[in-house]
mmCIF file of C-alpha atoms in Angstrom:
data_model
loop_
_atom_site.group_PDB
_atom_site.id
_atom_site.type_symbol
_atom_site.label_atom_id
_atom_site.label_comp_id
_atom_site.label_asym_id
_atom_site.label_seq_id
_atom_site.Cartn_x
_atom_site.Cartn_y
_atom_site.Cartn_z
ATOM 1 C CA MET A 23 -85.716 -33.514 -17.852
ATOM 2 C CA TYR A 24 -82.390 -33.312 -19.621
ATOM 3 C CA ILE A 25 -81.409 -30.976 -22.413
ATOM 4 C CA GLN A 26 -78.472 -31.260 -24.715
ATOM 5 C CA GLY A 27 -75.756 -28.631 -24.550
ATOM 6 C CA ALA A 28 -73.414 -27.329 -27.187
ATOM 7 C CA THR A 29 -70.116 -28.859 -28.140
ATOM 8 C CA ILE A 30 -67.182 -27.191 -26.428
ATOM 9 C CA LYS A 31 -63.444 -27.136 -26.867
ATOM 10 C CA VAL A 32 -61.621 -27.178 -23.553
ATOM 11 C CA LYS A 33 -58.130 -25.942 -22.826
ATOM 12 C CA LEU A 34 -56.883 -28.166 -20.041
ATOM 13 C CA ASN A 35 -55.330 -25.240 -18.207
ATOM 14 C CA ASN A 36 -58.866 -23.834 -17.912
ATOM 15 C CA LEU A 37 -59.989 -26.578 -15.501
ATOM 16 C CA ILE A 38 -60.532 -25.528 -11.884
ATOM 17 C CA ILE A 39 -60.850 -28.082 -9.098
ATOM 18 C CA SER A 40 -61.077 -26.927 -5.495
ATOM 19 C CA ASN A 41 -59.067 -28.703 -2.814
ATOM 20 C CA ARG A 42 -62.314 -29.945 -1.247
ATOM 21 C CA ILE A 43 -63.437 -31.499 -4.538
ATOM 22 C CA LEU A 44 -59.966 -32.964 -5.195
ATOM 23 C CA LEU A 45 -60.073 -34.687 -1.823
ATOM 24 C CA LYS A 46 -63.573 -36.029 -2.459
ATOM 25 C CA LEU A 47 -62.650 -37.269 -5.941
ATOM 26 C CA LYS A 48 -59.652 -39.171 -4.607
ATOM 27 C CA SER A 49 -61.122 -40.530 -1.362
ATOM 28 C CA LYS A 50 -64.688 -41.289 -2.451
ATOM 29 C CA HIS A 51 -64.421 -41.962 -6.205
ATOM 30 C CA ASN A 52 -60.715 -42.782 -6.708
ATOM 31 C CA VAL A 53 -60.534 -40.297 -9.602
ATOM 32 C CA ASP A 54 -57.507 -38.111 -10.339
ATOM 33 C CA VAL A 55 -57.080 -34.929 -12.382
ATOM 34 C CA ASN A 56 -55.387 -36.721 -15.289
ATOM 35 C CA GLU A 57 -58.444 -38.945 -15.732
ATOM 36 C CA ILE A 58 -60.726 -35.894 -15.842
ATOM 37 C CA GLU A 59 -58.525 -34.261 -18.479
ATOM 38 C CA GLU A 60 -58.505 -37.479 -20.526
ATOM 39 C CA CYS A 61 -62.306 -37.646 -20.406
ATOM 40 C CA PHE A 62 -62.593 -34.063 -21.699
ATOM 41 C CA LEU A 63 -60.212 -34.882 -24.549
ATOM 42 C CA ASN A 64 -61.850 -38.239 -25.350
ATOM 43 C CA ARG A 65 -65.508 -37.092 -25.295
ATOM 44 C CA THR A 66 -67.300 -38.063 -28.509
ATOM 45 C CA LYS A 67 -70.922 -37.174 -27.707
ATOM 46 C CA GLY A 68 -72.740 -34.060 -26.542
ATOM 47 C CA LEU A 69 -73.218 -32.426 -23.177
ATOM 48 C CA LEU A 70 -76.305 -32.654 -21.009
ATOM 49 C CA ILE A 71 -77.763 -30.216 -18.508
ATOM 50 C CA ASP A 72 -79.643 -31.637 -15.548
ATOM 51 C CA THR A 73 -82.794 -29.518 -15.337
ATOM 52 C CA ARG A 74 -84.297 -31.201 -12.275
ATOM 53 C CA LEU A 75 -85.335 -28.446 -9.874
ATOM 54 C CA ASN A 76 -83.028 -29.497 -7.024
ATOM 55 C CA HIS A 77 -80.028 -29.737 -9.414
ATOM 56 C CA LYS A 78 -80.423 -26.474 -11.369
ATOM 57 C CA THR A 79 -77.612 -23.959 -11.011
ATOM 58 C CA THR A 80 -76.655 -20.609 -12.490
ATOM 59 C CA PRO A 81 -74.575 -20.940 -14.570
ATOM 60 C CA PRO A 82 -75.957 -24.344 -15.587
ATOM 61 C CA THR A 83 -74.284 -27.577 -14.562
ATOM 62 C CA TYR A 84 -73.164 -29.631 -17.567
ATOM 63 C CA TRP A 85 -72.277 -33.292 -17.557
ATOM 64 C CA PHE A 86 -71.056 -35.966 -19.911
ATOM 65 C CA ILE A 87 -69.793 -39.529 -19.863
ATOM 66 C CA SER A 88 -66.474 -40.364 -21.458
ATOM 67 C CA SER A 89 -63.609 -42.815 -21.123
ATOM 68 C CA THR A 90 -60.081 -42.344 -19.862
ATOM 69 C CA ASN A 91 -57.156 -43.459 -21.998
ATOM 70 C CA VAL A 92 -57.269 -46.877 -20.313
ATOM 71 C CA GLY A 93 -61.029 -47.275 -20.889
ATOM 72 C CA ARG A 94 -62.394 -46.301 -17.468
ATOM 73 C CA GLU A 95 -65.798 -44.691 -17.973
ATOM 74 C CA LEU A 96 -66.486 -41.568 -15.889
ATOM 75 C CA LYS A 97 -69.301 -39.082 -15.521
ATOM 76 C CA ILE A 98 -67.822 -35.559 -15.450
ATOM 77 C CA VAL A 99 -69.914 -32.786 -13.868
ATOM 78 C CA TYR A 100 -68.874 -29.124 -14.201
ATOM 79 C CA ILE A 101 -69.983 -25.536 -14.656
ATOM 80 C CA GLU A 102 -68.633 -23.093 -17.224
ATOM 81 C CA LEU A 103 -67.662 -19.832 -15.564
ATOM 82 C CA PRO A 104 -68.229 -16.464 -17.292
ATOM 83 C CA ASP A 105 -64.469 -16.101 -17.883
ATOM 84 C CA GLY A 106 -64.336 -19.345 -19.893
ATOM 85 C CA ARG A 107 -62.886 -21.583 -17.185
ATOM 86 C CA TYR A 108 -64.507 -24.884 -16.197
ATOM 87 C CA GLU A 109 -65.103 -25.650 -12.524
ATOM 88 C CA ILE A 110 -65.270 -29.378 -11.855
ATOM 89 C CA LYS A 111 -68.052 -30.288 -9.446
ATOM 90 C CA SER A 112 -67.636 -34.078 -9.523
ATOM 91 C CA ALA A 113 -66.336 -37.054 -11.469
ATOM 92 C CA TYR A 114 -67.215 -40.681 -10.817
ATOM 93 C CA ALA A 115 -68.177 -43.982 -12.413
ATOM 94 C CA PRO A 116 -71.692 -43.516 -13.843
ATOM 95 C CA ASN A 117 -74.555 -45.718 -12.731
ATOM 96 C CA PRO A 118 -76.674 -47.636 -15.285
ATOM 97 C CA THR A 119 -79.428 -44.990 -15.272
ATOM 98 C CA GLU A 120 -76.942 -42.223 -16.075
ATOM 99 C CA VAL A 121 -75.431 -44.320 -18.870
ATOM 100 C CA ARG A 122 -78.916 -44.901 -20.330
ATOM 101 C CA ILE A 123 -79.866 -41.204 -20.115
ATOM 102 C CA TYR A 124 -76.610 -40.124 -21.730
ATOM 103 C CA ALA A 125 -76.942 -42.683 -24.524
ATOM 104 C CA GLN A 126 -80.505 -41.536 -25.212
ATOM 105 C CA TYR A 127 -80.120 -37.750 -25.036
ATOM 106 C CA ALA A 128 -76.493 -36.804 -25.776
#
């Protein structure tokens, strides 16, 4: 099940990406930090929370699909930390099922 999250305003200096995640984003998904920032700024629909049992986290994991400035569509997955920062968990090209779910529920 998916539930819609609230709209947020993100300060780009509040994004946290660990070195391990940065390496994975570049080597596995060919995504860079600028693209993630662009997707946050370009998001036009809501946020979703994946409530499947094996994907639940505390704090909750949010995700959305948005486009970069050159039109590349990415799924951005992150958690909001108690201090207001956003920890990126992943970013990659969404599959058709994710696109359908986001279109239906966001």
